[in-house]
PDB file of C-alpha atoms in Angstrom:
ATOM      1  CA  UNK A  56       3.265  17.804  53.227  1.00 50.00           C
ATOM      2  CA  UNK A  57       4.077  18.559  49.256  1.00 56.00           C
ATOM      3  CA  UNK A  58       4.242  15.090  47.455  1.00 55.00           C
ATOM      4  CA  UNK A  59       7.912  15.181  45.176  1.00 56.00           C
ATOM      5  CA  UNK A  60       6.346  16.010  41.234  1.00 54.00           C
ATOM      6  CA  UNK A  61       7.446  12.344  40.210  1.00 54.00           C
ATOM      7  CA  UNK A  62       5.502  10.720  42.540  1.00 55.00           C
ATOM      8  CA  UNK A  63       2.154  13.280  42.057  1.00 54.00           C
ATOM      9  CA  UNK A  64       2.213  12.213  38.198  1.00 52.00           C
ATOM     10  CA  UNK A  65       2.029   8.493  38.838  1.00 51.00           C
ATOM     11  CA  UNK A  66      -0.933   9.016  41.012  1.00 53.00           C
ATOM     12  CA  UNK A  67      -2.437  10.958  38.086  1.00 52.00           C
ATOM     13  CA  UNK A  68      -1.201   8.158  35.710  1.00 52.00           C
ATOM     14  CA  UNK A  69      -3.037   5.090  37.649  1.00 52.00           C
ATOM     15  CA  UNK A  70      -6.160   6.980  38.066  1.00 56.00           C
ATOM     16  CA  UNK A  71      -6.294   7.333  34.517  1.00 61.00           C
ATOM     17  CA  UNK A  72      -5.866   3.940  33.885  1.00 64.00           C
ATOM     18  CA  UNK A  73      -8.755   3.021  36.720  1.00 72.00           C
ATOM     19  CA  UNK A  74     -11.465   2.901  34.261  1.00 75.00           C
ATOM     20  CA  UNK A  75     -14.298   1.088  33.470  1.00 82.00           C
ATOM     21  CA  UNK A  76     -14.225  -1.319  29.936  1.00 84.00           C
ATOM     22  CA  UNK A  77     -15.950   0.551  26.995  1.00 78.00           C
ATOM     23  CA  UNK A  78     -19.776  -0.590  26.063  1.00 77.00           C
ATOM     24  CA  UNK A  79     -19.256  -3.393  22.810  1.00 79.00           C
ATOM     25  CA  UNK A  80     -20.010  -1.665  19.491  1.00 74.00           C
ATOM     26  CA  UNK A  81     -23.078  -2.954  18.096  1.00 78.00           C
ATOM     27  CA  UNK A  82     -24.785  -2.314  14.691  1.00 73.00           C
ATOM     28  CA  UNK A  83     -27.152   0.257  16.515  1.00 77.00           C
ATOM     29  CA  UNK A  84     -24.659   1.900  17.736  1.00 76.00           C
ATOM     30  CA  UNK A  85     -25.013   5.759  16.176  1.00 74.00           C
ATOM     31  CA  UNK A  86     -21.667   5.821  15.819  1.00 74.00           C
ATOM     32  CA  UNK A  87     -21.415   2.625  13.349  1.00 72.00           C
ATOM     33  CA  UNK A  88     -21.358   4.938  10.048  1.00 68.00           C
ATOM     34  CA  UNK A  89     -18.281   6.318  11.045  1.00 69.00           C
ATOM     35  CA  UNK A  90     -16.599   2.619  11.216  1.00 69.00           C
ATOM     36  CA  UNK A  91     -17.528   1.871   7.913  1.00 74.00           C
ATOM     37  CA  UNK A  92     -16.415   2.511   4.394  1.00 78.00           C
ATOM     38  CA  UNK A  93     -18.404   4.555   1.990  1.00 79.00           C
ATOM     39  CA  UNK A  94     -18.841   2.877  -1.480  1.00 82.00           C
ATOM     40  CA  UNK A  95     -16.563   5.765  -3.091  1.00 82.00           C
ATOM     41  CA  UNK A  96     -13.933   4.592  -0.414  1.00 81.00           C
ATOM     42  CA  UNK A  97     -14.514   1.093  -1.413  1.00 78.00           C
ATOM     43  CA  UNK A  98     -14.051   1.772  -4.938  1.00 77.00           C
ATOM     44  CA  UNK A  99     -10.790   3.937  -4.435  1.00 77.00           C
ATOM     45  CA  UNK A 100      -8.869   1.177  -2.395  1.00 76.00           C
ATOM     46  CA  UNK A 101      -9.281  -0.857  -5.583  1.00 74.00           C
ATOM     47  CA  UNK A 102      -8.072   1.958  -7.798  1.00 74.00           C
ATOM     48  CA  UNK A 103      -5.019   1.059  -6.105  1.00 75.00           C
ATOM     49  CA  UNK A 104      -1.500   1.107  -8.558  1.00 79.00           C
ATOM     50  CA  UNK A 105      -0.229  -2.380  -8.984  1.00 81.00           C
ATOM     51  CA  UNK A 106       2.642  -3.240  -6.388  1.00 82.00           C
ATOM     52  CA  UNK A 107       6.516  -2.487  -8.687  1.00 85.00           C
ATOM     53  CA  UNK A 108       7.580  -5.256 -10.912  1.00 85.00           C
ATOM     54  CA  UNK A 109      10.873  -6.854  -9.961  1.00 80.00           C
ATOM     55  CA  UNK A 110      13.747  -5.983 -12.262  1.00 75.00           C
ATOM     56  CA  UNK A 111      14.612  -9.134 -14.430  1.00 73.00           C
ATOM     57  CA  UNK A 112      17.988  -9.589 -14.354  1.00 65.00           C
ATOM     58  CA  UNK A 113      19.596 -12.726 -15.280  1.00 63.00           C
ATOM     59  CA  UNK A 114      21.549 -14.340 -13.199  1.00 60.00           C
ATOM     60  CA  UNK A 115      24.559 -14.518 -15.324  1.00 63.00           C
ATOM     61  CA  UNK A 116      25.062 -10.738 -15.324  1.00 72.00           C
ATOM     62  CA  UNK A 117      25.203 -10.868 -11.467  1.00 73.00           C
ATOM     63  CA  UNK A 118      29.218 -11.991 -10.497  1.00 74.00           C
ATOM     64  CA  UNK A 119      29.566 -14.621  -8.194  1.00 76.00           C
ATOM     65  CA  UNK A 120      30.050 -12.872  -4.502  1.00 75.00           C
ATOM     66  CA  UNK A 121      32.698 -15.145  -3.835  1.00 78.00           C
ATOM     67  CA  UNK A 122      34.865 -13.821  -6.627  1.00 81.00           C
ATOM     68  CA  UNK A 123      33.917 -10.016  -5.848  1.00 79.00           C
ATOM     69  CA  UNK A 124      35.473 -10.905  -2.288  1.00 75.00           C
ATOM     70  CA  UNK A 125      32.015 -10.036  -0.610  1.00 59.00           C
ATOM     71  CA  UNK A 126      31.292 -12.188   2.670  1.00 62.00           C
ATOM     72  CA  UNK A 127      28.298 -14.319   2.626  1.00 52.00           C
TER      73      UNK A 127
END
């Protein structure tokens, strides 16, 4: 007998799941290059822009919310 679609994909989905735990990564690992960063990558993350200033406003320019009527 034909299995309803529904129940055919959750077979597929739990034999997906039913797999062995990857091998650890070590440092001979061939694919360890790949994990790290170059030196030019290095260098660009700390060509970063600084992170935007805060405006300074000073706190008597700012009304008080309870006389604006504003809940909090």
């Amino acid at each position: 007998m034909n299995q309803p679609a529904n129940q055919q994909a959750s077979e597929q989905t739990n034999e997906q799941t039913d797999r062995p735990t990857p091998p650890k990564q070590t440092p001979d690992d061939p694919n360890v290059a790949d994990r790290r960063l170059s030196d030019e990558q290095k260098r660009a993350m700390k060509n970063e822009p600084a992170p935007p200033q805060r405006d300074k406003i000073e706190k008597a320019d700012m009304p008080n919310p309870k006389d604006v009527g504003e809940a909090g």
